[in-house]
Each structure stands twice: as C-alpha cells, then as structure tokens.
GROMACS .gro file of C-alpha atoms in nm:
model
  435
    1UNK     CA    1  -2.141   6.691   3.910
    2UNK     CA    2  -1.898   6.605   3.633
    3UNK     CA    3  -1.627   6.319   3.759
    4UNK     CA    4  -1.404   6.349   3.488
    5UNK     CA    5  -1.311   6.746   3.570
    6UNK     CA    6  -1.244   6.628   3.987
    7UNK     CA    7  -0.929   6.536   4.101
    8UNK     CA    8  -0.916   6.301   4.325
    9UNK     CA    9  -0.696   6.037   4.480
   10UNK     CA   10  -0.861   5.705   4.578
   11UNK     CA   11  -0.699   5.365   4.716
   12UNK     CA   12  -0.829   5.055   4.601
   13UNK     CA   13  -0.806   4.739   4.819
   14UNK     CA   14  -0.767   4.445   4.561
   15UNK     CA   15  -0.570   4.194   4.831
   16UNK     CA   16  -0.825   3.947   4.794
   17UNK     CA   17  -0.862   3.915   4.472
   18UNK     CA   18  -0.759   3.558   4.325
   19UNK     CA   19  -0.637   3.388   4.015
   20UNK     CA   20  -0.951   3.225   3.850
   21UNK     CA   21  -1.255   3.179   3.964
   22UNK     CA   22  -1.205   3.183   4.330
   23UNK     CA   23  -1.378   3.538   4.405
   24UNK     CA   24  -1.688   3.474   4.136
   25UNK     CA   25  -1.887   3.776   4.018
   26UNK     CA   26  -1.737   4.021   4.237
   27UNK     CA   27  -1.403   3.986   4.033
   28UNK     CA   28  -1.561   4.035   3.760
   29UNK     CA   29  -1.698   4.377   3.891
   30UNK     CA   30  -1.408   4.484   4.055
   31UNK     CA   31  -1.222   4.432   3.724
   32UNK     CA   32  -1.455   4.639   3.475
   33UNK     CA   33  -1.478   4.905   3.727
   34UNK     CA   34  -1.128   4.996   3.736
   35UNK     CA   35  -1.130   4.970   3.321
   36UNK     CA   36  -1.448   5.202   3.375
   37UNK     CA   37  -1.244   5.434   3.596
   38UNK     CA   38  -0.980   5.462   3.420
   39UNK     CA   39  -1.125   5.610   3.118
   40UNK     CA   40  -1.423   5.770   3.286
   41UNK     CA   41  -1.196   5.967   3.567
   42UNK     CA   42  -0.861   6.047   3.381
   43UNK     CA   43  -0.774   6.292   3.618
   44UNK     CA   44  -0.850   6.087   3.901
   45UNK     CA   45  -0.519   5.866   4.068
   46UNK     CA   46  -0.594   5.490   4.158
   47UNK     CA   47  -0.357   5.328   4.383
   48UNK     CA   48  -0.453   4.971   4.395
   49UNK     CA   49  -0.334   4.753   4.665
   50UNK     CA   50  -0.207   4.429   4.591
   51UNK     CA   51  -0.124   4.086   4.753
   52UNK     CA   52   0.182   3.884   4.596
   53UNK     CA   53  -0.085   3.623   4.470
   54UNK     CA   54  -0.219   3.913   4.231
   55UNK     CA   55   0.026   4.119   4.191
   56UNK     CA   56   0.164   4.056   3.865
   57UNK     CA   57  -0.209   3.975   3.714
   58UNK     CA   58  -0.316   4.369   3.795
   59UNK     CA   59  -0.031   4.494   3.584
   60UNK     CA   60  -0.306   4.563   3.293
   61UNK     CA   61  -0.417   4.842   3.520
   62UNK     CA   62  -0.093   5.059   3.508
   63UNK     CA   63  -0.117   5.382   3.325
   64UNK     CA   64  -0.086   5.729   3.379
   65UNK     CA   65  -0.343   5.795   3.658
   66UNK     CA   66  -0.268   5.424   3.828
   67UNK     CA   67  -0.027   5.235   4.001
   68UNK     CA   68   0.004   4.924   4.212
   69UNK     CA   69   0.145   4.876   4.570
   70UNK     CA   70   0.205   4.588   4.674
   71UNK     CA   71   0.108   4.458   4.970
   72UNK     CA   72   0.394   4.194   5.101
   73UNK     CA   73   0.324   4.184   5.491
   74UNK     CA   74  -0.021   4.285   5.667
   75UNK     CA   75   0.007   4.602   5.888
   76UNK     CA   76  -0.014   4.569   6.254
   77UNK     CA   77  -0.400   4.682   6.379
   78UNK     CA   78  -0.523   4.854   6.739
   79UNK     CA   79  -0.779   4.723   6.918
   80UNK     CA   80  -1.041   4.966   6.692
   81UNK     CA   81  -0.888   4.777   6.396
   82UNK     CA   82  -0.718   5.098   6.278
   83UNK     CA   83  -0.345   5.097   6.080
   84UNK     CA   84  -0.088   5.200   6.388
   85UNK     CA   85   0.187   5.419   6.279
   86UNK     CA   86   0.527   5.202   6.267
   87UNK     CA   87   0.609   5.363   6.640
   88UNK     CA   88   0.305   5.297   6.800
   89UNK     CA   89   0.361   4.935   6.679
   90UNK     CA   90   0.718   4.928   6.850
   91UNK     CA   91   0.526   5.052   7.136
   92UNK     CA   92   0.269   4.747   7.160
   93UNK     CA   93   0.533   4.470   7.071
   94UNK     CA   94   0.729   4.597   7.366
   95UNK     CA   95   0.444   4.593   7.597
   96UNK     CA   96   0.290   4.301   7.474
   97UNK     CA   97   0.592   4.091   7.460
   98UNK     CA   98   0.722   4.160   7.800
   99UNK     CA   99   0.855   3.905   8.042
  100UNK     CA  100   0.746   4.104   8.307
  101UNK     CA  101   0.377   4.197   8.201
  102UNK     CA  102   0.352   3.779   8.106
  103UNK     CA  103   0.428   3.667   8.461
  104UNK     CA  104   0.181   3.936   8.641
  105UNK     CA  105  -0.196   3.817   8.757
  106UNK     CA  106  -0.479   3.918   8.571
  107UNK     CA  107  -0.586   4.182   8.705
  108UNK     CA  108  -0.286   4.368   8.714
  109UNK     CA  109  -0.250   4.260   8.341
  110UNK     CA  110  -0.554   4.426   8.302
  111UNK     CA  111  -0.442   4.747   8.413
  112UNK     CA  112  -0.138   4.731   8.182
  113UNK     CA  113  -0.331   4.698   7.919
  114UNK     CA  114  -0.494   5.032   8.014
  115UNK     CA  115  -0.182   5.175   8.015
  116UNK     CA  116  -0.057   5.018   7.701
  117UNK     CA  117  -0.379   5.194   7.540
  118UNK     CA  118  -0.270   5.568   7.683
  119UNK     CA  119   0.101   5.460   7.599
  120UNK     CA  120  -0.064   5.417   7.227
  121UNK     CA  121  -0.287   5.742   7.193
  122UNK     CA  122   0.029   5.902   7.295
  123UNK     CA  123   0.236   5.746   7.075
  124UNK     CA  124   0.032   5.799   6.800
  125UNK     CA  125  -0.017   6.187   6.902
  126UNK     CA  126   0.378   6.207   6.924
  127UNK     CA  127   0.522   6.027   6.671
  128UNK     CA  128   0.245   5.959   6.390
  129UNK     CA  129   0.402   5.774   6.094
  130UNK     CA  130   0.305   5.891   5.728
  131UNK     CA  131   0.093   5.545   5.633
  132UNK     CA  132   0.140   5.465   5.230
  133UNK     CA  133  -0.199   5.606   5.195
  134UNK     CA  134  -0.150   5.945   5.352
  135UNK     CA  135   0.146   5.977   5.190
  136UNK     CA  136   0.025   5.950   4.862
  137UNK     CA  137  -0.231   6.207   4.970
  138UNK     CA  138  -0.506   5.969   4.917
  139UNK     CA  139  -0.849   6.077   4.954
  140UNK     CA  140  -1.086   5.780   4.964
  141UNK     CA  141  -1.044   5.401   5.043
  142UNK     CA  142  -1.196   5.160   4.812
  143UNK     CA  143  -1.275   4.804   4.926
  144UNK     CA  144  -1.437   4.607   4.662
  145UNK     CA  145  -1.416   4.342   4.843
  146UNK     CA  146  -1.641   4.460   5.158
  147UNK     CA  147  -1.284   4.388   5.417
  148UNK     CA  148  -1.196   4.708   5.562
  149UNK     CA  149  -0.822   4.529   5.607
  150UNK     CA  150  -0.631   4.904   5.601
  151UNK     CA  151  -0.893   5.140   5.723
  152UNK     CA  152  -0.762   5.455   5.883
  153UNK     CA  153  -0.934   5.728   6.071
  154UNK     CA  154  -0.843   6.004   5.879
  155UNK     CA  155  -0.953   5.821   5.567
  156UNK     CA  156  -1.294   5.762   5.475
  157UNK     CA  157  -1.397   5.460   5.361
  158UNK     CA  158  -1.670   5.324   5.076
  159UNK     CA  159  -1.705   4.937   5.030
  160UNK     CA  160  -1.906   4.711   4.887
  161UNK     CA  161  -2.168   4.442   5.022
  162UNK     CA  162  -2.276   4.118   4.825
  163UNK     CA  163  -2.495   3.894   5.062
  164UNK     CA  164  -2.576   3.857   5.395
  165UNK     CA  165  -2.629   3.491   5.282
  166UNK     CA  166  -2.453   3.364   5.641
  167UNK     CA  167  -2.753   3.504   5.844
  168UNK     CA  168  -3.087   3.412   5.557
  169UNK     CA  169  -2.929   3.067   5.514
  170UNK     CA  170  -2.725   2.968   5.801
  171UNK     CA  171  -2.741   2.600   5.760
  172UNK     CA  172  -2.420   2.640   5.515
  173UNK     CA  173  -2.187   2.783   5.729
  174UNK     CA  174  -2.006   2.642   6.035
  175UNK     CA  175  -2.095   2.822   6.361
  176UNK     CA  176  -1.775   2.980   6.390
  177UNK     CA  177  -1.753   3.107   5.984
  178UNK     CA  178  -2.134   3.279   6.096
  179UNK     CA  179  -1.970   3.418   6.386
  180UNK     CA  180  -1.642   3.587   6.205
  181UNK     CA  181  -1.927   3.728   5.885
  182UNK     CA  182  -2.115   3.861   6.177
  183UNK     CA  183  -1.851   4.083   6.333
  184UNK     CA  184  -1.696   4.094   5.986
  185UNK     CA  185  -2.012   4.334   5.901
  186UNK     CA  186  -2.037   4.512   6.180
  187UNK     CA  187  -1.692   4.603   6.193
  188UNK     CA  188  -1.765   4.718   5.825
  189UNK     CA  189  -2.098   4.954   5.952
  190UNK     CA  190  -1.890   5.128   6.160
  191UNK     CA  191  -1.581   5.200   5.952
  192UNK     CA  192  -1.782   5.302   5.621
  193UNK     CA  193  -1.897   5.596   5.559
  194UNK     CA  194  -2.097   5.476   5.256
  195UNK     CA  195  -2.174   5.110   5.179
  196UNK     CA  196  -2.223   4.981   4.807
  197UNK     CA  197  -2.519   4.721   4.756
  198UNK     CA  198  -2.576   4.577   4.520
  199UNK     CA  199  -2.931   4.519   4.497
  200UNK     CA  200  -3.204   4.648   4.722
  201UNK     CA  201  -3.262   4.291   4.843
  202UNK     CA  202  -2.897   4.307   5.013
  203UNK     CA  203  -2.975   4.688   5.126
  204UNK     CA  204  -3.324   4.518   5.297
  205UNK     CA  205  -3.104   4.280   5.405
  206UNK     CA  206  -2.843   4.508   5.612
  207UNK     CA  207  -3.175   4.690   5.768
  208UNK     CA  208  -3.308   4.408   5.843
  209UNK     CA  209  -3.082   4.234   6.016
  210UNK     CA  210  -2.822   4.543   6.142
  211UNK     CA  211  -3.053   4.836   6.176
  212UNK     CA  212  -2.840   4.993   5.906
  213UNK     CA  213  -2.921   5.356   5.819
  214UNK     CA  214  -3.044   5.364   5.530
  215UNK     CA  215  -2.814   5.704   5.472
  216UNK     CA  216  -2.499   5.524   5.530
  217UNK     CA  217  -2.668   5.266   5.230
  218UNK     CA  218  -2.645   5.317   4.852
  219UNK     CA  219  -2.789   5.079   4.577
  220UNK     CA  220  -2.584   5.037   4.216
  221UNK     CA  221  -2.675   4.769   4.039
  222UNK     CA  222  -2.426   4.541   3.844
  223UNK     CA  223  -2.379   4.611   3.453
  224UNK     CA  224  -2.084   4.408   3.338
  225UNK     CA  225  -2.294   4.211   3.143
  226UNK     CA  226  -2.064   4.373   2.815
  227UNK     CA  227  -1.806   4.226   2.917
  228UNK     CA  228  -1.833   3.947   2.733
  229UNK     CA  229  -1.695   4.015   2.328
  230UNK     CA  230  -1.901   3.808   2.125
  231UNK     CA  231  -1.730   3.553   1.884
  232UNK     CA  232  -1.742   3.470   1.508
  233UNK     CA  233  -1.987   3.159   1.416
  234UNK     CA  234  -1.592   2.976   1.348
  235UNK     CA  235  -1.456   3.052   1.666
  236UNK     CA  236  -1.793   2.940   1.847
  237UNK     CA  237  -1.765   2.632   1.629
  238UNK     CA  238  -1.454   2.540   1.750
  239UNK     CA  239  -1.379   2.670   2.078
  240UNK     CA  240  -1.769   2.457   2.147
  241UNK     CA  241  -1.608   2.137   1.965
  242UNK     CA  242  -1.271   2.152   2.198
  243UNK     CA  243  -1.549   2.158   2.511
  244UNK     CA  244  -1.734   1.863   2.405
  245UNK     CA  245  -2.061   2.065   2.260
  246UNK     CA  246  -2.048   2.041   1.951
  247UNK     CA  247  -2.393   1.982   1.781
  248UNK     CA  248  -2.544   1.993   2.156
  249UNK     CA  249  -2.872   2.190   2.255
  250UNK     CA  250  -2.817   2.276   2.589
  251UNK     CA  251  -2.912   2.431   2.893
  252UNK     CA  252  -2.663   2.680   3.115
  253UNK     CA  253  -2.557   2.707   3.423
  254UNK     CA  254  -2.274   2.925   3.499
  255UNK     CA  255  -2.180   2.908   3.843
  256UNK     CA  256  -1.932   2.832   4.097
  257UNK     CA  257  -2.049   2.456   4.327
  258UNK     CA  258  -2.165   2.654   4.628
  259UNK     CA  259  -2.392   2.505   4.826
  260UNK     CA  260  -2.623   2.801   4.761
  261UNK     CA  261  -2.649   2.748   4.397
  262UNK     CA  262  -2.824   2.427   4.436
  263UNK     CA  263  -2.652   2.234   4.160
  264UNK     CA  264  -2.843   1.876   4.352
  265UNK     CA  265  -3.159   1.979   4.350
  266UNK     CA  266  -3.150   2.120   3.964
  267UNK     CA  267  -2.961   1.733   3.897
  268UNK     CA  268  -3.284   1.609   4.026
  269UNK     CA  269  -3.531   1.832   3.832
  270UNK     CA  270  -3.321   1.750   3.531
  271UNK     CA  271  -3.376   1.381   3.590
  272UNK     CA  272  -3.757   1.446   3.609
  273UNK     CA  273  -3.754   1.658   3.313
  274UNK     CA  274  -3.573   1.409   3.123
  275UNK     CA  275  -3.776   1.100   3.161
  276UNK     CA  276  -4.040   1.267   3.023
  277UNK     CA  277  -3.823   1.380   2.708
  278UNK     CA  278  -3.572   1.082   2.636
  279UNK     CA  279  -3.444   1.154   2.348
  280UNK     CA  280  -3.569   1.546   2.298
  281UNK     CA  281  -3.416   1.686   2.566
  282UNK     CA  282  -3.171   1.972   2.637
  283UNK     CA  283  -2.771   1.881   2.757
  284UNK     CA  284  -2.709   2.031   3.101
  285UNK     CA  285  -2.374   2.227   3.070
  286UNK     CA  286  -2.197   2.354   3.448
  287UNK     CA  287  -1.874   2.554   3.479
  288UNK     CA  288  -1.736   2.620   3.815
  289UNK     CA  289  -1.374   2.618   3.977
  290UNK     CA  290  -1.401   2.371   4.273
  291UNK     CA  291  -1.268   2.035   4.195
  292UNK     CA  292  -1.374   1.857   4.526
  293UNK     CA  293  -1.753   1.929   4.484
  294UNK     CA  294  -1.709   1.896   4.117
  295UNK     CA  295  -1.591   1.537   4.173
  296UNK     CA  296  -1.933   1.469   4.389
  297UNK     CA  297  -2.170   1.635   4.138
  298UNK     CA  298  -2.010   1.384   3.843
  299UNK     CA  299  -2.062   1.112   4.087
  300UNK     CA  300  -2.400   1.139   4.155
  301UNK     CA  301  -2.455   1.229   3.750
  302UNK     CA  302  -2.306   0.873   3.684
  303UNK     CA  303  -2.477   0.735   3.915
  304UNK     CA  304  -2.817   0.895   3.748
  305UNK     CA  305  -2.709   0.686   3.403
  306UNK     CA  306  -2.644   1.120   3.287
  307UNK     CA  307  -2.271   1.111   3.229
  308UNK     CA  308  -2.367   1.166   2.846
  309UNK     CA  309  -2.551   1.469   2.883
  310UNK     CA  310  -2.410   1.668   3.206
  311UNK     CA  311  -2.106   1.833   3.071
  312UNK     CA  312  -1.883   2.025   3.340
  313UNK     CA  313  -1.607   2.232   3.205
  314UNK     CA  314  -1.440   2.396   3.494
  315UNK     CA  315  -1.307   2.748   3.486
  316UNK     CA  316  -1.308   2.892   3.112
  317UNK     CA  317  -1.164   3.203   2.973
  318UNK     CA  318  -1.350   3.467   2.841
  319UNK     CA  319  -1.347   3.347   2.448
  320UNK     CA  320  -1.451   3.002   2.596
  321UNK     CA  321  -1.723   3.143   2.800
  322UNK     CA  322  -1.841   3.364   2.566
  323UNK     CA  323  -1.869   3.096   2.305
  324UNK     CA  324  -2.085   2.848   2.535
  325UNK     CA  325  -2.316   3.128   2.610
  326UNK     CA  326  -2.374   3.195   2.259
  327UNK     CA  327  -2.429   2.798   2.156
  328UNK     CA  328  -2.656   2.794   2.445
  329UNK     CA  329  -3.051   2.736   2.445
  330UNK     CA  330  -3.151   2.932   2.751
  331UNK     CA  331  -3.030   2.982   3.146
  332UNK     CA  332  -3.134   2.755   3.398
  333UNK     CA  333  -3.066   2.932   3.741
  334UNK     CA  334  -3.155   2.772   4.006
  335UNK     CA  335  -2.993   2.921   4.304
  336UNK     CA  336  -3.105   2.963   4.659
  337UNK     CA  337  -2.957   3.292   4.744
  338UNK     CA  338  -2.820   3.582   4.491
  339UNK     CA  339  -2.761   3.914   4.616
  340UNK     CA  340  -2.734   4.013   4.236
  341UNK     CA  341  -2.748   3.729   3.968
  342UNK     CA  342  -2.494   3.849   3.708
  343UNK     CA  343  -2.538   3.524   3.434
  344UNK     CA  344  -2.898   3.699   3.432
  345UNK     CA  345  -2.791   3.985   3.234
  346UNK     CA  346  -2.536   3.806   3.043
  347UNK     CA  347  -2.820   3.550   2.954
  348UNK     CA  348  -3.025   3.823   2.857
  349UNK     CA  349  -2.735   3.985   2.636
  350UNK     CA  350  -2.633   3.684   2.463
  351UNK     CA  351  -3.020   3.632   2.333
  352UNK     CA  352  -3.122   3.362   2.557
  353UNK     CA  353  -3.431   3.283   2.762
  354UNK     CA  354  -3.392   3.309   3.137
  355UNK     CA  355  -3.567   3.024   3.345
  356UNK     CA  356  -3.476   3.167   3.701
  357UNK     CA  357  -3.556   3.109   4.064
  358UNK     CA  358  -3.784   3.314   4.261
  359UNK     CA  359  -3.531   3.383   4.552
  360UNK     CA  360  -3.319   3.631   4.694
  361UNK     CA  361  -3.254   3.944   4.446
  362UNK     CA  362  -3.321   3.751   4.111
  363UNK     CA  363  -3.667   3.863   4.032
  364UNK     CA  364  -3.571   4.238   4.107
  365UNK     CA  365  -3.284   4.176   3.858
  366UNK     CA  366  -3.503   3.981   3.579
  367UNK     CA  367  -3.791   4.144   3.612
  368UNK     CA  368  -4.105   4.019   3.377
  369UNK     CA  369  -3.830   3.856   3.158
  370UNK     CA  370  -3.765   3.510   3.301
  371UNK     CA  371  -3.993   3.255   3.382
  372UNK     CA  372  -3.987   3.137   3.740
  373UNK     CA  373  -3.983   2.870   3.958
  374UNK     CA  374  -3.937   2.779   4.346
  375UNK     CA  375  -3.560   2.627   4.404
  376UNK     CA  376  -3.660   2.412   4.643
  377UNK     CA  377  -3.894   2.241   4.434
  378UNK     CA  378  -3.715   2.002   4.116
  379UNK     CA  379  -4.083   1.944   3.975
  380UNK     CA  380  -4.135   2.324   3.888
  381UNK     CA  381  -3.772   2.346   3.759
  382UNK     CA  382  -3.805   2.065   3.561
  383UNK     CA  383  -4.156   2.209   3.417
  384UNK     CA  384  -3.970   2.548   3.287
  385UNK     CA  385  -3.692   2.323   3.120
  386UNK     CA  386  -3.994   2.136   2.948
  387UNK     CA  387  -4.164   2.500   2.855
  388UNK     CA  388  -3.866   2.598   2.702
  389UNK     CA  389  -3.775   2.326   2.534
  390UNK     CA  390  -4.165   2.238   2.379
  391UNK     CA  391  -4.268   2.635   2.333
  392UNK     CA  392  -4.150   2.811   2.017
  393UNK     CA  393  -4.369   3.145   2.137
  394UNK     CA  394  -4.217   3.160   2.502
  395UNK     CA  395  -3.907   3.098   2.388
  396UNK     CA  396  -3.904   3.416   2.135
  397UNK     CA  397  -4.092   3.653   2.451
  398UNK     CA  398  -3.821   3.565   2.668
  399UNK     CA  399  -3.572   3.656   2.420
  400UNK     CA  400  -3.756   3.991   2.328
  401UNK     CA  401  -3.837   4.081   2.690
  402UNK     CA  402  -3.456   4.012   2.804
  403UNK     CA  403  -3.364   4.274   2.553
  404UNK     CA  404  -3.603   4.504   2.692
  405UNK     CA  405  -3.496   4.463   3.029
  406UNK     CA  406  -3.133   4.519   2.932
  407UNK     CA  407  -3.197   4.840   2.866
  408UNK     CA  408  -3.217   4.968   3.262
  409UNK     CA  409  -2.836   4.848   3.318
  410UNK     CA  410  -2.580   5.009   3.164
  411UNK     CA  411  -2.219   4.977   3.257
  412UNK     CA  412  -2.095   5.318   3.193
  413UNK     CA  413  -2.394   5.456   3.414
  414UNK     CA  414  -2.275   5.243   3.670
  415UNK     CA  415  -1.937   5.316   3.700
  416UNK     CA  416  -2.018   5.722   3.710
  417UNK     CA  417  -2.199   5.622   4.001
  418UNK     CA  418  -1.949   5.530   4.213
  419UNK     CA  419  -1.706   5.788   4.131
  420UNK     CA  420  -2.012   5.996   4.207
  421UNK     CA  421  -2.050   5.830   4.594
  422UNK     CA  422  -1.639   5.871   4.572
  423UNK     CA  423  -1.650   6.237   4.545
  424UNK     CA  424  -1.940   6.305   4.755
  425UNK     CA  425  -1.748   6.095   5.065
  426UNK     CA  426  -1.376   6.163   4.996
  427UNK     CA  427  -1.209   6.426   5.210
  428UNK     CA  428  -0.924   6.705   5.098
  429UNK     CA  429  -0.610   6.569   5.296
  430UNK     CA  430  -0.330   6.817   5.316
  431UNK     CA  431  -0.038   6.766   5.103
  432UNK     CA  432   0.240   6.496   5.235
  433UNK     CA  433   0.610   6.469   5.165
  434UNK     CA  434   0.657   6.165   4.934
  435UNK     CA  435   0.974   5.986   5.094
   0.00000   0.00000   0.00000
C-alpha cells in the first residue's frame, strides 16, 4: 500500500496538549508525527483539534493539507459518551433541567430517564446535526493522546496507549485517579477500533489486565530520537556555560519528577557511588518541569552536602537540550515504569553509554546495549555509575552497540505505519455540505 497516493481525511485530537513539558514524551511524538505526516501523506487532510491553551503554538502545522479548529467549549456527551447533535442536546437540557422531573420520586425519575433516552434516539434519527467532523468529511479520528473526548459512531477511531502504570504500580495514584484511568481505558477498548502501543510491554499490559484482543492491538515503536539537531562544539560551549556545566563530566537524566522515575532512590545510589569516588566522580545533571517536587529533590541534595554537583535545569529548549546531551558522559535511567523510554534512543544517538533499569519496556527498547541494574536497588545503580566512570572498554561497547541498536528505529518507518493502520481503519463517509 502506498500512503502518499490515498486520500484521506483524518482528525487529530491535540486538546491536551500543553505548553512545555507538561505532556513529556508523548508531545514529543505527537509533534514529529504530524511533521512526518505532513510530508509523507501530501494528499492526505489533517484537521487538528485544538484547545485555546495550544492553539496559537500548533500554528507551525498549517499548510496546504492542514488546518486547525479550535476547540473553545467541550461538546455535550450521551450516556455512551458519543458527540449529540446540537438538537438532541436541546432535547436533554430540557428534560434534564425540568422543574417538574426534579420534584418527582425516584422511581418515576427513573422512568423519565427511559424516556429521555427514546426522546434522544429519536431526536438524533430526526434531526441529526452535521458535527465539525462529518462535515469536513472526515474519515478517521486521531487521539494521540489515548482520550476519546469527541468520538462519534459513524467515525472510527485509532488512539494511542502509553502505560497502564495506574494498575502495575498503584501505590502512586490516589484511589479515585486509579478509578477514573480504569474506566478511562475501558471506555477507550470499546470506542477504538485500533489501539497504538507503544511497546509490546504496554500491548502485554492491555491483555493482561483487560483481556484486550490482540486484533484490536498494534505495536509501533517510538523513533523521534532525530529530533534532536546536533550543535556546533561553540554553541555546546556556551549554551553548557549559561547552564552551569561548563568543564563538568556528568551523568544524565532527562526526565520529568514523577514518582515513577525514581529521582530518590538514584540520589541515594549517587551518594554511595560518590563516597567511593570523592573527587573522580561524575556531576548528576536532572531536567524536569515540576517546581514543587523540584524544590524537595534540591532539599534533600543539600541536605546530602551535593548542592555542588546535582545540577537541575528545569524545562530546556531544544538547542539547550541538545547541547547537554552532547556534553554528557552517559544516561543514567533509573525509572520504575516506562512504557517506551525515549532518552534511550536519544542517548544512544548522541554517542553515549546507556546505564538503564531492568523494568517495564526498557530492556525491549535497549536491547544488549545498556548495562542494567534493578531500580529498587541504589547499590547496583551506583555500581554501573562506577563501571562507567572506571572502564575505558565498556564505555566504547556501549557506545558502539547503541549505534547498532539504532539502526531498528527509524522515524520515517514509523510514521508510514500509522498512516498505514489509518487507511486500513478509516471509512469512505459520503460527501457533506460545508456550511
């Protein structure tokens, strides 16, 4: 099948997308996928829905097969969580905000609502309203970010799942937060006709815990790794001297202060690791967008006596980013949970050694080019950091073996493959009056 010679009209969902760092790697995705699309699929049309948060920062995306529509007030659902047309809507405010129906017993409110249901199939039979989607002809919905917020049931839908992290590590999520991901994901299994993973750990992971059919499941890895533009040795220089790092040997960690990603326990393995190398050892360098547990990691790196050699540096632009990666030594990553494990791949890209943790989808993404370790355990991740920093030869395999591993993800490959899923799921909707 050859995407670029299909026509075909697809809807992307980008409501939830947020300035900075808010969304993590899935923003990153989203955002080289449409660049991907847009050159890969020229005859294709994109209509990406937007939020007035994002609105203006998705104007890079307009063109000649693309536009934006923005989203200003969120549509009015049924009880199947399905778009109602603007008269079935009328319909329910009138029967759910009369006096009368308010001031009967329950049971006979019961049976109203029975009735409000017929009164809405009818409605909806009678008097169906053109939705923006339909009357743009759309095809396909897109929804990068897994919510199925403007489903309809003449569209079909493809989204995308990250982690089922709620349900392997419940311990970080209040009871009601596990509650709304639960339903959140079933909702999604019944609305999709194909779901994107991301790994086969998070396609195991829907099986395992949903009885999800493995047909309704598709795996594409992530390749954004190329994202990154490398910088001249005088831009790294200086955009490394701005951050604090110049003349620093450090280790990386790029990553948001979840409580997943285990920035404590890695504090304590770097304490460990470096009492036994005082005055040899490697800088710690974090980046990450939340201030509040920011503010607790730097208190309990003062109160360590490792203010001098933990450098946080908050949310940094590409060039920035780009530039730390490349005055890097290596990756430290020692996260609890990854349904994917992007900064592996960038790590990898950028010529530096991967010291990873054993857990979730990481060693299906690294592969036999990382050294590992158990997350849980600071005296094995403070044992790689000494490896790395004591072992010329390891440090070169790594190096050579993360350029060999590269070599399975590839961005452009990628991207075909969802326009591929798109195509094979998208419907042919009969041709709408544009109003």
């Amino acid at each position: 099948m050859n995407v670029l010679e299909t026509s075909l009209r697809i809807a992307i969902d980008l409501t939830p997308l947020r300035a900075g760092g808010e969304n993590g790697g899935a923003k990153h995705l989203v955002l080289a996928l449409l660049k991907q699309f847009q050159v890969l699929a020229p005859n294709y049309y994109f209509l990406i829905l937007t939020a007035p948060w994002n609105h203006l920062e998705l104007a890079q995306f307009d063109g000649n097969n693309t536009e934006r529509l923005l989203i200003s007030d969120l549509e009015t659902k049924n009880s199947k969580g399905y778009v109602l047309s603007s008269f079935s809507r009328l319909i329910q405010k009138i029967v759910n905000k009369s006096n009368f129906l308010s001031n009967l017993n329950n049971k006979i409110v019961a049976k109203s609502n029975f009735f409000s249901k017929l009164i809405q199939k009818i409605a909806d039979k009678l008097f169906p309203s053109i939705s923006p989607l339909k009357k743009r002809n759309i095809n396909l919905l897109f929804c990068p970010f897994s919510a199925p917020t403007y489903a309809e049931k003449d569209i079909p839908l493809v989204a995308i799942v990250y982690d089922l992290q709620h349900l392997d590590y419940p311990f970080f999520f209040a009871s009601q937060e596990k509650q709304h991901r639960t339903k959140f994901l079933i909702d999604l299994l019944q609305k999709s006709k194909k779901i994107i993973c991301i790994s086969d750990f998070t396609r195991q992971s829907l099986i395992t815990h949903f009885q999800a059919s493995q047909q309704q499941l598709s795996v594409v890895s992530i390749s954004i790794h190329n994202r990154l533009n490398k910088t001249s040795e005088s831009t790294t220089i200086e955009l490394c001297r701005r951050l604090g790092l110049e003349n620093r040997k450090y280790a990386f960690y790029p990553a948001n202060y979840w409580q997943h990603k285990n920035h404590r326990v890695l504090l304590t393995a770097y304490g460990i690791y470096k009492r036994q190398f005082p005055h040899q050892s490697l800088d710690l360098v974090f980046t990450g967008e939340l201030k509040h547990e920011e503010n607790q990691l730097k208190e309990i790196v003062s109160a360590m006596g490792l203010s001098g050699n933990v450098h946080f540096l908050g949310f940094l632009n590409e060039d920035e980013l780009a530039s730390v990666w490349q005055n890097s030594e290596c990756l430290v990553f020692p996260s609890l949970y990854e349904g994917f494990g992007i900064p592996v791949l960038e790590s990898m890209r950028f010529g530096k050694p991967v010291l990873s943790s054993n857990a979730g989808s990481l060693p299906e993404v690294a592969g036999d080019a990382a050294i590992y370790f158990d997350p849980r355990k600071p005296h094995e991740i403070a044992l790689c950091l000494t490896k790395i920093s004591s072992d010329p030869l390891l440090f070169n395999e790594l190096i050579e073996k993360g350029y060999q591993r590269l070599k399975l993800f590839n961005d452009e490959e990628m991207s075909r493959k969802y326009l591929d899923i798109f195509e094979t799921e998208a419907v042919n909707l009969p041709t709408q009056t544009l109003n």
